[in-house]
Amino acid sequence: MSVVTLTINGQDVSARDDATVLQAAREAGIHIPVLCYLEGLSAVGACRLCLVEVAGVNRLLPACTTRVQEGMEVHTDTPRLQTYRRHIIELLFAERNHVCAVCVANGNCELQSLAIEVGMDHVRYDYVFPSLGMDLTHERFGLDHNRCILCTRCVRACDEIEGAHTLDVLGRGAKARIVTDLNMPWGESPTCTSCGKCAMACPTGAIFKQGSTVAEMVHHPEKLAFLKTARERREWRV
Amino acid sequence: MNGEELLHVMAQEQERARRFRHHLHVCTGTACQALNSESIAQALEVAAKAQGKQGEVSVKCVGCPGLCSLGPLVEVHSFVNGDHERSLYQFVRPEDASEIISHLDGEPVERLVTPLDQPFFTRQLKIVLENCGEIDPERIEDYIARGGYQALMKVLTEMTPSEVIDEITRSGLRGRGGAGFPTGLKWATVAKADPRRYPTYVPPGIQSQKFVICNGDEGDPGAFMDRSVMEGDPHRVLEGMIIAGYAVGANQGYIYVRAEYPLAVKRLRTAIRQAQRAGLLGNNIAGTAFSFNIDIRLGAGAFVCGEETALIASIEGGRGLPRPRPPYPAEYGLWGCPTLINNVETLANIAPIINKGASWFASIGTAKSKGTKVFALTGQVKNTGLIEVPMGITLREIVFDIGGGIPNGHKFKAVQTGGPSGGCIPEQYLDTPVDYESLTALGSIMGSGGLIVMDDSTDMVEVARFFMDFCMEESCGKCIPCRAGTAQIHHILTKFQTGRATERDLKLLEELCDVVKHASLCGLGQSAPNPVLSTLRYFRHEYEAKLRRDGAGYGYANGAAKERVTHS
Amino acid sequence: MEKIKLATVWLGGCSGCHMSFLDLDEWLFDLAAAVEVVYSPIADLKHFPERVDVTLIEGAVANEEHLELVHTIRARSRLVVSFGDCAVTGNVTAMRNVIGNSAEAVLDRAYRELPTHNPRIPDEAGIVPPLLERVLPVHAVIPVDVFLPGCPPPAPRIRAVLQALIEGKTPEMIGREMLKFG
Ligand SMILES: Cc1cc2nc3c(=O)[nH]c(=O)nc-3n(C[C@H](O)[C@H](O)[C@H](O)COP(=O)(O)O)c2cc1C
Ligand code: SF4
Ligand code: SF4
Ligand code: SF4
Ligand code: FES
């Protein structure tokens, strides 16, 4: 293991050579917006919000999956990146039915916060208004496809942390949906352990504890990273 | 089989061929087969027998010779008094068989013949397709008779892996799968890659630390270059893969073919079996220490599964989703191992390069694009079909000489290269030489070889919408710019086509294309806006002519909101 | 100095944004000193006047009356403010859009499918303005100058926007206090 130095937004930063740009930036207190990334889960580079510019590379690179390199010159907040991020957030709001006023996650939603961060005062795209359902068959949790942004954090939490792999994605493109097992009602799933890690991981109001009010809908995504580290370091004695 | 035995088979086959005075080649590629060409072959044999000529006539089912629009095709090679005479019959039906046979020693059948000296044939240069239409793809001996597996022998007995890589590098060959990445450089990277750098998860029973994958997914609508090679000359692909395996140090290869290509799959399977039986594939190839196996993997036909990382995920048994690169498959590929992934056409170029030398190959084409390229020529052009042309040929030559120009008195408007993610090139750039850099500079791409000609009746906004529809449907949905962006681009284009688009939509369209192009995860999203961007660049007036200019210049003037505002 | 002519309009919304406006309490006196309210649901005026300086539009565009009115508003106002989530996004008003792309489907659902007693679509002409096929945010119909989100926008946010407009400045819509939806 060795240490490399790079600059992020002109600031000198050092990091382990197996760190990602995102980890290096966080260590240095530099904020990069993320949505599909969640500490403790594998990084998939899907939402594209964390894209950064790297000098000498003609493509934009996702900070969450790109490893640091010696002498790398990274910019995380150029006007171009700001423009792209706002478009990405607008695309998400137009894609499904986000009615924050009547959403359980109102005030506790990463998408909503990102909209504020990127300065989205309105959505320039025509809203799609798809007809999507909810799955309320599970006794403890609910899945509202209207609020889902397909970040797959729930899928990875279920697979990588709980080991159940109850959740997955069905279909492609705009028709993609989160499904339980072989597309059966969640309440009938033989694999779901009702652990609730998906609800912890979900950045929006798509997966929620049934019956929780807006005030109770506080997410604890950091618990997943805690679980993972604790398990890896064997901090529990059984 | 070793080198000597190979030469023996070759001589035997050539001797066998000399016994016949007339060789009839019936195309049994997918297109002609659909027109029942196999029964033509049968009818020809029956007719030969009936006329007592079975001793001098050989009827052979071959791969596609290219001119699909005139199929079913039958080509006749006659060797009379030392002369080799050729004639080509078009639109042949089984009923024509006895007439064809009875004319063999005289003048060809006038009403069926199509000239062989037309530019469609004379302007082509065949390297990749040189055996297609000549050999019976289901007989390894036929391939060997035309020098097949000689390159493999040469490589295994006379060259070190690094010499092979040098040869390929010096030839200047670039990937034919779309991006045009230098093949030699890719091979060298895989050869150098340390299989222990990343954690691997190879399933038990597979004995290899590196892998070679042949990308035969060919998802571009209307493209059938790779299919024709796999159907018409499958051993060529195998030979390329085995050589690649030797060069990069892999012992296992996979051919990824879409399941919609049943004939290609069948012929590849037959070829693999034959090569194994001949000792040219499997353990200790040709008695050397080198072992290499090839298996076939079927794809379910998603366009995105042609993208290399998605393809690898699919072979591993996962969902066909791309992942960010780097690390590239050359270092971190199938089951975490260094993996060489090349297109069918790229691999079909390997044997000729080894046989004839890098400098021969490098002498064809332009400074940075060497060799030939196979195109599927379609659209509003007289001759459609499969063509192989030297790099550097102009688009005008392809459209007007080989393609025979625009039919029905129409004028040329644009040519689209690169499949659904390519761009439309207008008249004023027709003299551009076809190579990777020139096409990119024009806002298009070489792509894998789709070439669609459009005449002056074409609505360019509709063209853009058509291709966007494809990309939207094929987007895997993993990343937001592509999943939601292509749907919004398509929606805005639909507004243009239904008279609902405004200045604001035009501006948003341009901004969005920029986002999708630069923020998407994989090549599908990154190139999806090309048809829109290139039509905006060359045919902007067509977009502007469709803008709604009433009211405040905004979407829904009085009454207009009553129209359906759907995302159709 | 001539007073700023302010109009407020109530389209397809619940009037919550206007309630929040009234929550400005004693600041309303300061506001009254600076502006003249020329049109508002809380003042009984029949016609939208000419030459308005600032118009706050609450609610989404949901029927033909709204549609006609926003065009009039745009033609007669110097600055148009989308006031609240329904105006900015369609919000709850637009939730009917997922039922289908037609007004009939919505009426069917509301008057025929759901009622248990005497299901019937009211059909007397001229009473209720015909619904649009889809509910639209205001900026989908006319250009909008300022977006003031919130369901409803909190009073301090409304005040910050009006204050800036009175001072002839562009309101700075940045940060959670000014921008949060819902
Ligand atoms: C959406 C997408 C589809 C692709 N489809 C194909 C394909 O059908 N066949 C192919 O050879 N390459 C395809 N490619 C390119 C491959 O990712 C890869 O670059 C190629 O197989 C490498 O081979 P080459 O170096 O020989 O060109 C595709 C790429 C993208 C982004
Ligand atoms: S999920 Fe978030 S952004 Fe979507 S409606 Fe709920 S609070 Fe709003
Ligand atoms: S349900 Fe939540 S965590 Fe799962 S994909 Fe949708 S938004 Fe992401
Ligand atoms: S660009 Fe499109 S196809 Fe590629 S990963 Fe993103 S959504 Fe999937
Ligand atoms: S956080 Fe990196 S791509 Fe989503």
PDB file of N, CA and C and ligand atoms in Angstrom, chain A residues 143-144 147-155 167 178 198 201-204 206-207, ligand 3:
ATOM      1  N   LEU A 143     -43.199  -0.555  -1.009  1.00  0.00           N
ATOM      2  CA  LEU A 143     -42.366  -0.132  -2.136  1.00  0.00           C
ATOM      3  C   LEU A 143     -43.238   0.693  -3.079  1.00  0.00           C
ATOM      4  N   ASP A 144     -42.865   1.946  -3.245  1.00  0.00           N
ATOM      5  CA  ASP A 144     -43.631   2.858  -4.097  1.00  0.00           C
ATOM      6  C   ASP A 144     -42.802   3.169  -5.346  1.00  0.00           C
ATOM      7  N   ARG A 147     -41.703   6.732  -6.611  1.00  0.00           N
ATOM      8  CA  ARG A 147     -40.592   7.514  -6.053  1.00  0.00           C
ATOM      9  C   ARG A 147     -39.234   6.880  -6.337  1.00  0.00           C
ATOM     10  N   CYS A 148     -39.224   5.740  -7.010  1.00  0.00           N
ATOM     11  CA  CYS A 148     -37.975   5.002  -7.176  1.00  0.00           C
ATOM     12  C   CYS A 148     -37.137   5.632  -8.281  1.00  0.00           C
ATOM     13  N   ILE A 149     -35.851   5.796  -8.031  1.00  0.00           N
ATOM     14  CA  ILE A 149     -34.956   6.370  -9.039  1.00  0.00           C
ATOM     15  C   ILE A 149     -34.014   5.308  -9.603  1.00  0.00           C
ATOM     16  N   LEU A 150     -34.262   4.035  -9.292  1.00  0.00           N
ATOM     17  CA  LEU A 150     -33.484   2.914  -9.818  1.00  0.00           C
ATOM     18  C   LEU A 150     -31.995   3.006  -9.512  1.00  0.00           C
ATOM     19  N   CYS A 151     -31.679   3.517  -8.317  1.00  0.00           N
ATOM     20  CA  CYS A 151     -30.267   3.632  -7.936  1.00  0.00           C
ATOM     21  C   CYS A 151     -29.691   2.276  -7.569  1.00  0.00           C
ATOM     22  N   THR A 152     -30.532   1.294  -7.323  1.00  0.00           N
ATOM     23  CA  THR A 152     -30.176  -0.080  -6.928  1.00  0.00           C
ATOM     24  C   THR A 152     -29.452  -0.175  -5.576  1.00  0.00           C
ATOM     25  N   ARG A 153     -29.553   0.846  -4.762  1.00  0.00           N
ATOM     26  CA  ARG A 153     -28.952   0.735  -3.423  1.00  0.00           C
ATOM     27  C   ARG A 153     -29.643  -0.351  -2.603  1.00  0.00           C
ATOM     28  N   CYS A 154     -30.960  -0.453  -2.758  1.00  0.00           N
ATOM     29  CA  CYS A 154     -31.689  -1.493  -2.019  1.00  0.00           C
ATOM     30  C   CYS A 154     -31.264  -2.883  -2.484  1.00  0.00           C
ATOM     31  N   VAL A 155     -31.082  -3.014  -3.822  1.00  0.00           N
ATOM     32  CA  VAL A 155     -30.702  -4.313  -4.389  1.00  0.00           C
ATOM     33  C   VAL A 155     -29.356  -4.745  -3.824  1.00  0.00           C
ATOM     34  N   LEU A 167     -34.315  -8.550  -3.707  1.00  0.00           N
ATOM     35  CA  LEU A 167     -34.630  -7.477  -4.648  1.00  0.00           C
ATOM     36  C   LEU A 167     -33.734  -7.542  -5.871  1.00  0.00           C
ATOM     37  N   ILE A 178     -37.938  -2.203  -9.857  1.00  0.00           N
ATOM     38  CA  ILE A 178     -37.443  -3.042  -8.767  1.00  0.00           C
ATOM     39  C   ILE A 178     -38.479  -4.151  -8.531  1.00  0.00           C
ATOM     40  N   CYS A 198     -33.008  -2.582   3.091  1.00  0.00           N
ATOM     41  CA  CYS A 198     -33.373  -1.846   1.882  1.00  0.00           C
ATOM     42  C   CYS A 198     -33.949  -0.486   2.235  1.00  0.00           C
ATOM     43  N   ALA A 201     -31.271   1.817   3.106  1.00  0.00           N
ATOM     44  CA  ALA A 201     -30.435   2.220   1.975  1.00  0.00           C
ATOM     45  C   ALA A 201     -31.144   3.187   1.031  1.00  0.00           C
ATOM     46  N   CYS A 202     -32.452   3.102   0.955  1.00  0.00           N
ATOM     47  CA  CYS A 202     -33.174   3.860  -0.071  1.00  0.00           C
ATOM     48  C   CYS A 202     -33.027   5.366   0.144  1.00  0.00           C
ATOM     49  N   PRO A 203     -32.577   6.067  -0.876  1.00  0.00           N
ATOM     50  CA  PRO A 203     -32.357   7.513  -0.715  1.00  0.00           C
ATOM     51  C   PRO A 203     -33.648   8.325  -0.786  1.00  0.00           C
ATOM     52  N   THR A 204     -34.725   7.719  -1.261  1.00  0.00           N
ATOM     53  CA  THR A 204     -35.957   8.481  -1.476  1.00  0.00           C
ATOM     54  C   THR A 204     -37.093   7.873  -0.651  1.00  0.00           C
ATOM     55  N   ALA A 206     -39.111   5.685  -1.785  1.00  0.00           N
ATOM     56  CA  ALA A 206     -39.598   4.512  -2.514  1.00  0.00           C
ATOM     57  C   ALA A 206     -39.758   3.291  -1.614  1.00  0.00           C
ATOM     58  N   ILE A 207     -38.837   3.092  -0.688  1.00  0.00           N
ATOM     59  CA  ILE A 207     -39.005   1.990   0.264  1.00  0.00           C
ATOM     60  C   ILE A 207     -39.139   2.595   1.654  1.00  0.00           C
TER      61      ILE A 207
HETATM   62  S1  SF4 D   3     -36.332   1.506  -4.162  1.00  0.00           S
HETATM   63 FE1  SF4 D   3     -35.050   3.140  -3.334  1.00  0.00          FE
HETATM   64  S2  SF4 D   3     -33.019   2.220  -3.087  1.00  0.00           S
HETATM   65 FE2  SF4 D   3     -34.196   0.863  -4.409  1.00  0.00          FE
HETATM   66  S3  SF4 D   3     -33.650   1.518  -6.472  1.00  0.00           S
HETATM   67 FE3  SF4 D   3     -35.529   2.617  -5.918  1.00  0.00          FE
HETATM   68  S4  SF4 D   3     -34.807   4.558  -5.067  1.00  0.00           S
HETATM   69 FE4  SF4 D   3     -33.044   3.178  -5.099  1.00  0.00          FE
END
